[in-house]
């Protein structure tokens, strides 16, 4: 049986390390990739649920070398898996860590976080958001 805690860990937050992402709402599933400030985002899947009033968005995010991500929040949990490269991850209330290829992390709802120092090389993330439907995916913090 999957508990709430287990579900949150599996489904949670992704790296909102997306400067400029905070001001952009996510578009429909299957949309073309968008790039802003050295960050490319491509929605892989978007569906209603897991509960009424929420939606799940799976996104492929690429950070170009030197790209930084502004401090922001999400209206739900973000779960991220680092597929390639690394990034510094300052999450409010936690020590700053460096997430590397093969690492995963979660960011709780409405928790300010950022991309930290610019990555020395390309970084690629698989991000899963479970967020309140109808709200902007990210907002500046």
GROMACS .gro file of C-alpha atoms in nm:
model
  141
    1UNK     CA    1   0.000   0.000   0.000
    2UNK     CA    2   0.133   0.340  -0.094
    3UNK     CA    3   0.116   0.591   0.190
    4UNK     CA    4   0.080   0.967   0.144
    5UNK     CA    5   0.442   1.009   0.238
    6UNK     CA    6   0.553   0.744  -0.009
    7UNK     CA    7   0.333   0.891  -0.279
    8UNK     CA    8   0.476   1.237  -0.219
    9UNK     CA    9   0.830   1.105  -0.243
   10UNK     CA   10   0.755   0.924  -0.568
   11UNK     CA   11   0.533   1.184  -0.731
   12UNK     CA   12   0.669   1.505  -0.587
   13UNK     CA   13   0.863   1.807  -0.698
   14UNK     CA   14   1.107   1.868  -0.972
   15UNK     CA   15   1.373   2.117  -1.012
   16UNK     CA   16   1.222   2.443  -1.066
   17UNK     CA   17   1.555   2.555  -1.165
   18UNK     CA   18   1.400   2.751  -1.435
   19UNK     CA   19   1.466   3.120  -1.449
   20UNK     CA   20   1.184   3.281  -1.636
   21UNK     CA   21   0.983   2.967  -1.571
   22UNK     CA   22   0.816   3.141  -1.281
   23UNK     CA   23   0.632   3.376  -1.509
   24UNK     CA   24   0.522   3.112  -1.758
   25UNK     CA   25   0.226   2.880  -1.728
   26UNK     CA   26   0.267   2.534  -1.870
   27UNK     CA   27   0.091   2.466  -2.198
   28UNK     CA   28  -0.083   2.156  -2.323
   29UNK     CA   29   0.065   1.806  -2.337
   30UNK     CA   30   0.282   1.742  -2.637
   31UNK     CA   31   0.375   2.107  -2.675
   32UNK     CA   32   0.698   2.211  -2.839
   33UNK     CA   33   0.996   2.276  -2.609
   34UNK     CA   34   1.035   2.633  -2.485
   35UNK     CA   35   1.364   2.800  -2.398
   36UNK     CA   36   1.424   3.103  -2.174
   37UNK     CA   37   1.746   3.217  -2.005
   38UNK     CA   38   1.932   2.899  -2.103
   39UNK     CA   39   1.660   2.669  -1.969
   40UNK     CA   40   1.463   2.445  -2.206
   41UNK     CA   41   1.139   2.287  -2.085
   42UNK     CA   42   0.936   2.020  -2.264
   43UNK     CA   43   0.613   1.882  -2.124
   44UNK     CA   44   0.611   1.506  -2.167
   45UNK     CA   45   0.277   1.439  -1.999
   46UNK     CA   46  -0.003   1.632  -1.833
   47UNK     CA   47  -0.307   1.473  -1.672
   48UNK     CA   48  -0.575   1.546  -1.412
   49UNK     CA   49  -0.527   1.400  -1.065
   50UNK     CA   50  -0.427   1.230  -0.845
   51UNK     CA   51  -0.707   1.410  -0.658
   52UNK     CA   52  -0.980   1.654  -0.754
   53UNK     CA   53  -0.838   2.000  -0.817
   54UNK     CA   54  -0.484   1.875  -0.892
   55UNK     CA   55  -0.289   1.784  -1.202
   56UNK     CA   56   0.030   1.590  -1.266
   57UNK     CA   57   0.286   1.731  -1.508
   58UNK     CA   58   0.598   1.544  -1.619
   59UNK     CA   59   0.864   1.764  -1.777
   60UNK     CA   60   1.208   1.723  -1.936
   61UNK     CA   61   1.423   2.024  -1.835
   62UNK     CA   62   1.766   2.108  -1.976
   63UNK     CA   63   1.994   2.375  -1.826
   64UNK     CA   64   2.265   2.506  -2.057
   65UNK     CA   65   2.613   2.554  -1.911
   66UNK     CA   66   2.611   2.877  -1.710
   67UNK     CA   67   2.231   2.894  -1.683
   68UNK     CA   68   2.090   2.993  -1.344
   69UNK     CA   69   1.742   2.945  -1.204
   70UNK     CA   70   1.566   3.217  -1.010
   71UNK     CA   71   1.416   3.162  -0.665
   72UNK     CA   72   1.055   3.046  -0.698
   73UNK     CA   73   0.775   2.830  -0.553
   74UNK     CA   74   0.517   2.583  -0.689
   75UNK     CA   75   0.152   2.528  -0.585
   76UNK     CA   76   0.224   2.162  -0.512
   77UNK     CA   77   0.506   1.914  -0.476
   78UNK     CA   78   0.797   1.886  -0.715
   79UNK     CA   79   1.001   1.565  -0.755
   80UNK     CA   80   1.312   1.573  -0.969
   81UNK     CA   81   1.556   1.314  -1.100
   82UNK     CA   82   1.891   1.440  -1.230
   83UNK     CA   83   1.955   1.254  -1.556
   84UNK     CA   84   2.275   1.434  -1.657
   85UNK     CA   85   2.512   1.690  -1.505
   86UNK     CA   86   2.470   1.854  -1.167
   87UNK     CA   87   2.323   2.159  -0.998
   88UNK     CA   88   2.345   2.339  -0.669
   89UNK     CA   89   2.012   2.320  -0.488
   90UNK     CA   90   1.921   2.577  -0.224
   91UNK     CA   91   1.581   2.484  -0.072
   92UNK     CA   92   1.454   2.708   0.209
   93UNK     CA   93   1.492   2.543   0.548
   94UNK     CA   94   1.750   2.289   0.427
   95UNK     CA   95   2.126   2.299   0.378
   96UNK     CA   96   2.229   2.368   0.019
   97UNK     CA   97   2.336   2.049  -0.160
   98UNK     CA   98   2.469   1.961  -0.504
   99UNK     CA   99   2.247   1.715  -0.689
  100UNK     CA  100   2.434   1.504  -0.945
  101UNK     CA  101   2.333   1.258  -1.217
  102UNK     CA  102   2.147   0.971  -1.052
  103UNK     CA  103   2.026   1.181  -0.757
  104UNK     CA  104   1.662   1.263  -0.689
  105UNK     CA  105   1.506   1.527  -0.466
  106UNK     CA  106   1.169   1.670  -0.364
  107UNK     CA  107   1.060   2.025  -0.289
  108UNK     CA  108   0.750   2.067  -0.069
  109UNK     CA  109   0.459   2.283  -0.189
  110UNK     CA  110   0.507   2.662  -0.170
  111UNK     CA  111   0.869   2.621  -0.053
  112UNK     CA  112   1.111   2.877  -0.201
  113UNK     CA  113   1.398   2.719  -0.392
  114UNK     CA  114   1.634   2.803  -0.679
  115UNK     CA  115   1.903   2.663  -0.902
  116UNK     CA  116   2.195   2.799  -0.701
  117UNK     CA  117   2.524   2.862  -0.878
  118UNK     CA  118   2.535   2.821  -1.253
  119UNK     CA  119   2.613   2.467  -1.365
  120UNK     CA  120   2.954   2.420  -1.528
  121UNK     CA  121   2.805   2.189  -1.792
  122UNK     CA  122   2.472   2.086  -1.940
  123UNK     CA  123   2.226   1.955  -1.681
  124UNK     CA  124   1.918   1.752  -1.768
  125UNK     CA  125   1.632   1.685  -1.527
  126UNK     CA  126   1.315   1.477  -1.528
  127UNK     CA  127   1.065   1.672  -1.320
  128UNK     CA  128   0.729   1.557  -1.187
  129UNK     CA  129   0.488   1.817  -1.050
  130UNK     CA  130   0.166   1.745  -0.864
  131UNK     CA  131   0.011   2.089  -0.840
  132UNK     CA  132  -0.316   2.268  -0.788
  133UNK     CA  133  -0.494   2.290  -1.121
  134UNK     CA  134  -0.553   2.638  -1.263
  135UNK     CA  135  -0.266   2.803  -1.074
  136UNK     CA  136   0.059   2.914  -1.241
  137UNK     CA  137   0.311   2.631  -1.225
  138UNK     CA  138   0.570   2.858  -1.065
  139UNK     CA  139   0.591   3.207  -0.920
  140UNK     CA  140   0.887   3.418  -0.805
  141UNK     CA  141   0.973   3.391  -0.437
   0.00000   0.00000   0.00000
